[in-house]
Amino acid sequence: EAGVTQFPSHSVIEKGQTVTLRCDPISGHDNLYWYRRVMGKEIKFLLHFVKESKQDESGMPNNRFLAERTGGTYSTLKVQPAELEDSGVYFCASSSSPQRQSSYEQYFGPGTRLTVT
Amino acid sequence: AQSVTQLDSQVPVFEEAPVELRCNYSSSVSVYLFWYVQYPNQGLQLLLKYLSGSTLVKGINGFEAEFNKSQTSFHLRKPSVHISDTAEYFCAVTRASRAAGNKLTFGGGTRVLVKP
């Protein structure tokens, strides 16, 4: 069974440009989460999808960030326009249906390291 | 809201020595607790979790953790470390309510460096 995959693994862009990060969750996982770790800080929650619906987007820093999950499969996180403080590692995680006990176990992807110069 | 404090940012330890990574949390509601590990150039991997039951939880790779509700702690231990345990370790909590979603609140991480 394939794990959570993220693309790209690294991205270096200039301030003001747009970047789109992609996450492919484990097949069949309804829950999809985005997290971010800014250098030297803790990993912080950004948002949570259940299938294609945004369940919780309380962690999204501002309206420059747009997340989508079309069809309840893969998800994209777009940053437009990027600012210097957006640099960090963006993690995606997925877990099974909320009705299952195992839904508490989140499986993480390797992350996308974003550098804004 | 929950918060998690990992008291040590870095822990150097010699191979075959024991290690303990400390984690304290704060929450006004019941929580579930997790330890994740991130090996170099890899994603986060679940080491172990506490949902209910026995407060001593055993995980993968010989790690174990003990949930102490009165001290709001969930310290991670391994009696004898290997070079391959060099990694960053994260303590995390989530609200123990499926209806509230399962977003994780993480501590700042502890880097473990195992020396030969």
Coordinates of C-alpha atoms in Angstrom, one line a residue:
Chain A
E1 CA 0.0 0.0 0.0
A2 CA 1.4 3.3 -1.0
G3 CA 1.9 5.9 1.7
V4 CA 1.1 9.6 1.6
T5 CA 3.0 11.3 -1.2
Q6 CA 3.8 15.0 -1.6
F7 CA 5.0 17.0 -4.6
P8 CA 7.4 18.7 -5.0
S9 CA 9.9 17.7 -2.4
H10 CA 11.5 21.1 -2.6
S11 CA 10.5 24.4 -4.1
V12 CA 12.4 27.7 -4.2
I13 CA 10.5 30.7 -5.4
E14 CA 10.8 34.4 -5.2
K15 CA 8.6 36.7 -3.1
G16 CA 5.4 37.5 -4.9
Q17 CA 5.4 34.3 -7.0
T18 CA 2.8 31.5 -6.7
V19 CA 3.4 28.0 -5.6
T20 CA 1.1 25.0 -5.6
L21 CA 1.9 22.0 -3.3
R22 CA 0.2 18.7 -3.9
C23 CA -0.7 15.8 -1.6
D24 CA -1.9 12.4 -2.4
P25 CA -3.3 10.7 0.7
I26 CA -3.4 6.9 1.3
S27 CA -6.2 5.5 -0.9
G28 CA -9.5 5.3 0.9
H29 CA -8.6 7.8 3.6
D30 CA -11.3 10.4 4.1
N31 CA -9.4 12.7 6.4
L32 CA -6.6 14.8 5.0
Y33 CA -4.6 17.4 7.0
W34 CA -2.1 20.0 6.1
Y35 CA 0.5 21.1 8.7
R36 CA 3.5 23.5 8.5
R37 CA 6.8 23.8 10.3
V38 CA 8.5 27.1 10.1
M39 CA 12.2 26.8 10.9
G40 CA 12.9 26.6 14.6
K41 CA 9.2 26.4 15.5
E42 CA 6.8 23.6 16.2
I43 CA 4.7 21.8 13.6
K44 CA 1.4 23.7 13.3
F45 CA -2.0 22.6 11.9
L46 CA -3.3 24.4 8.9
L47 CA -6.5 22.7 7.9
H48 CA -8.5 19.5 7.7
F49 CA -10.6 18.0 5.0
V50 CA -13.2 15.2 5.3
K51 CA -13.5 14.0 1.8
E52 CA -13.9 17.1 -0.3
S53 CA -15.2 19.3 2.5
K54 CA -13.2 21.6 4.7
Q55 CA -13.9 20.5 8.2
D56 CA -11.5 23.0 10.0
E57 CA -9.4 25.7 8.4
S58 CA -8.7 27.5 11.6
G59 CA -4.9 27.2 11.2
M60 CA -4.7 28.9 7.8
P61 CA -2.5 32.0 8.3
N62 CA -4.3 34.3 5.8
N63 CA -6.2 34.5 2.5
R64 CA -3.0 34.0 0.5
F65 CA -3.4 30.3 1.2
L66 CA -6.0 28.3 -0.7
A67 CA -6.5 24.6 -0.2
E68 CA -8.7 22.4 -2.3
R69 CA -9.5 18.7 -2.4
T70 CA -11.4 18.0 -5.6
G71 CA -13.3 14.8 -5.6
G72 CA -12.1 13.9 -2.2
T73 CA -8.9 12.5 -3.4
Y74 CA -5.7 14.5 -3.7
S75 CA -5.3 18.0 -2.3
T76 CA -3.5 21.1 -3.4
L77 CA -2.3 24.0 -1.3
K78 CA -1.7 27.2 -3.2
V79 CA 0.2 30.2 -1.8
Q80 CA -0.3 33.3 -3.8
P81 CA 1.5 35.6 -3.6
A82 CA 4.3 34.0 -1.5
E83 CA 6.0 36.0 1.3
L84 CA 9.3 35.4 3.0
E85 CA 7.5 34.2 6.2
D86 CA 5.8 31.4 4.2
S87 CA 9.1 29.5 4.1
G88 CA 9.0 26.2 5.9
V89 CA 8.2 22.5 5.5
Y90 CA 4.6 21.7 4.6
F91 CA 3.4 18.3 5.7
C92 CA 0.3 16.5 4.6
A93 CA -1.3 13.7 6.6
S94 CA -4.2 11.4 6.1
S95 CA -6.3 9.1 8.2
S96 CA -9.2 6.7 7.7
S97 CA -12.9 7.4 8.1
P98 CA -14.0 9.3 11.2
Q99 CA -16.2 6.4 12.2
R100 CA -13.1 4.2 12.7
Q101 CA -11.1 4.1 15.9
S102 CA -8.0 4.1 13.7
S103 CA -8.9 7.5 12.4
Y104 CA -6.8 9.0 15.2
E105 CA -3.7 7.6 13.5
Q106 CA -2.4 10.1 11.0
Y107 CA 0.0 9.0 8.3
F108 CA 2.4 11.7 7.2
G109 CA 4.0 12.4 3.9
P110 CA 7.7 13.4 3.6
G111 CA 6.8 17.1 3.3
T112 CA 7.5 19.8 0.9
R113 CA 10.3 22.2 1.8
L114 CA 9.3 25.7 0.5
T115 CA 11.9 28.5 0.4
V116 CA 10.8 32.0 -0.5
T117 CA 13.6 34.3 -1.4
Chain B
A1 CA -7.1 24.5 23.2
Q2 CA -4.2 22.3 23.9
S3 CA -0.5 23.0 24.2
V4 CA 2.5 20.6 24.3
T5 CA 5.9 21.3 25.8
Q6 CA 9.0 19.2 25.0
L7 CA 11.4 20.2 27.7
D8 CA 14.6 19.3 25.8
S9 CA 15.4 20.5 22.3
Q10 CA 18.4 18.3 22.0
V11 CA 19.5 15.1 23.7
P12 CA 22.9 13.7 23.1
V13 CA 23.3 10.1 24.2
F14 CA 25.8 7.3 23.8
E15 CA 25.0 4.1 22.0
E16 CA 23.4 1.4 24.2
A17 CA 22.6 4.0 26.9
P18 CA 19.0 4.7 28.0
V19 CA 17.2 7.8 26.9
E20 CA 14.1 9.6 28.1
L21 CA 12.4 12.4 26.2
R22 CA 10.1 14.5 28.3
C23 CA 6.7 15.8 27.2
N24 CA 4.1 17.8 29.2
Y25 CA 0.8 18.9 27.9
S26 CA -2.0 21.3 28.9
S27 CA -5.6 20.8 28.0
S28 CA -9.0 21.6 29.5
V29 CA -10.5 18.4 27.9
S30 CA -9.5 14.8 27.6
V31 CA -6.8 14.1 25.1
Y32 CA -5.1 11.3 23.2
L33 CA -1.3 11.4 23.0
F34 CA 1.2 10.4 20.4
W35 CA 4.9 10.3 19.8
Y36 CA 6.1 10.6 16.2
V37 CA 9.7 10.2 14.9
Q38 CA 11.2 11.9 11.9
Y39 CA 14.4 10.3 10.6
P40 CA 16.6 12.4 8.3
N41 CA 15.0 13.2 5.0
Q42 CA 11.8 11.3 5.8
G43 CA 8.3 12.1 6.9
L44 CA 6.9 11.7 10.4
Q45 CA 6.3 8.1 11.5
L46 CA 4.0 7.1 14.4
L47 CA 6.0 5.6 17.3
L48 CA 3.2 4.9 19.7
K49 CA -0.1 6.3 20.9
Y50 CA -2.2 6.4 24.1
L51 CA -6.0 6.4 23.7
S52 CA -7.1 4.6 26.8
G53 CA -6.4 1.7 29.1
S54 CA -3.0 0.9 30.4
T55 CA -0.9 4.0 31.0
L56 CA 2.3 2.2 29.9
V57 CA 2.3 2.1 26.1
K58 CA 4.7 0.1 24.0
G59 CA 5.6 1.2 20.5
I60 CA 7.9 0.3 17.6
N61 CA 11.6 0.0 17.8
G62 CA 11.7 -0.7 21.5
F63 CA 10.2 2.6 22.6
E64 CA 7.7 3.0 25.4
A65 CA 5.9 5.9 27.0
E66 CA 3.9 6.4 30.2
F67 CA 0.8 8.5 30.5
N68 CA 0.6 10.3 33.8
K69 CA -2.6 12.2 34.0
S70 CA -1.9 13.9 37.4
Q71 CA 1.4 15.3 36.0
T72 CA 0.0 15.8 32.5
S73 CA 3.0 14.1 31.1
F74 CA 3.8 11.5 28.4
H75 CA 7.5 10.8 28.6
L76 CA 9.2 8.6 26.0
R77 CA 11.8 6.1 27.0
K78 CA 14.1 3.5 25.5
P79 CA 16.4 1.4 27.6
S80 CA 19.2 1.0 25.1
V81 CA 19.5 3.2 22.0
H82 CA 21.2 2.5 18.7
I83 CA 22.9 4.7 16.2
S84 CA 19.8 4.3 14.0
D85 CA 17.6 6.1 16.7
T86 CA 19.3 9.4 15.7
A87 CA 16.2 11.4 14.7
E88 CA 13.8 14.1 15.8
Y89 CA 11.0 13.1 18.1
F90 CA 7.7 14.9 18.4
C91 CA 5.1 14.6 21.1
A92 CA 1.5 15.5 20.0
V93 CA -2.0 15.5 21.4
T94 CA -5.5 15.6 20.0
R95 CA -8.8 16.2 21.6
A96 CA -10.4 13.0 22.6
S97 CA -13.6 13.6 20.6
R98 CA -14.1 12.4 17.1
A99 CA -16.7 15.0 16.5
A100 CA -14.1 17.8 17.0
G101 CA -11.8 16.4 14.3
N102 CA -8.4 15.0 15.0
K103 CA -6.0 17.9 14.4
L104 CA -2.7 17.3 16.2
T105 CA -1.0 19.9 18.5
F106 CA 2.7 19.3 18.5
G107 CA 5.5 20.1 20.8
G108 CA 8.7 21.7 19.5
G109 CA 10.5 18.5 18.9
T110 CA 13.6 16.9 20.5
R111 CA 16.6 16.0 18.4
V112 CA 18.3 12.9 19.6
L113 CA 21.9 12.3 18.6
V114 CA 23.3 8.9 19.3
K115 CA 27.0 8.8 19.6
P116 CA 29.1 5.7 19.2

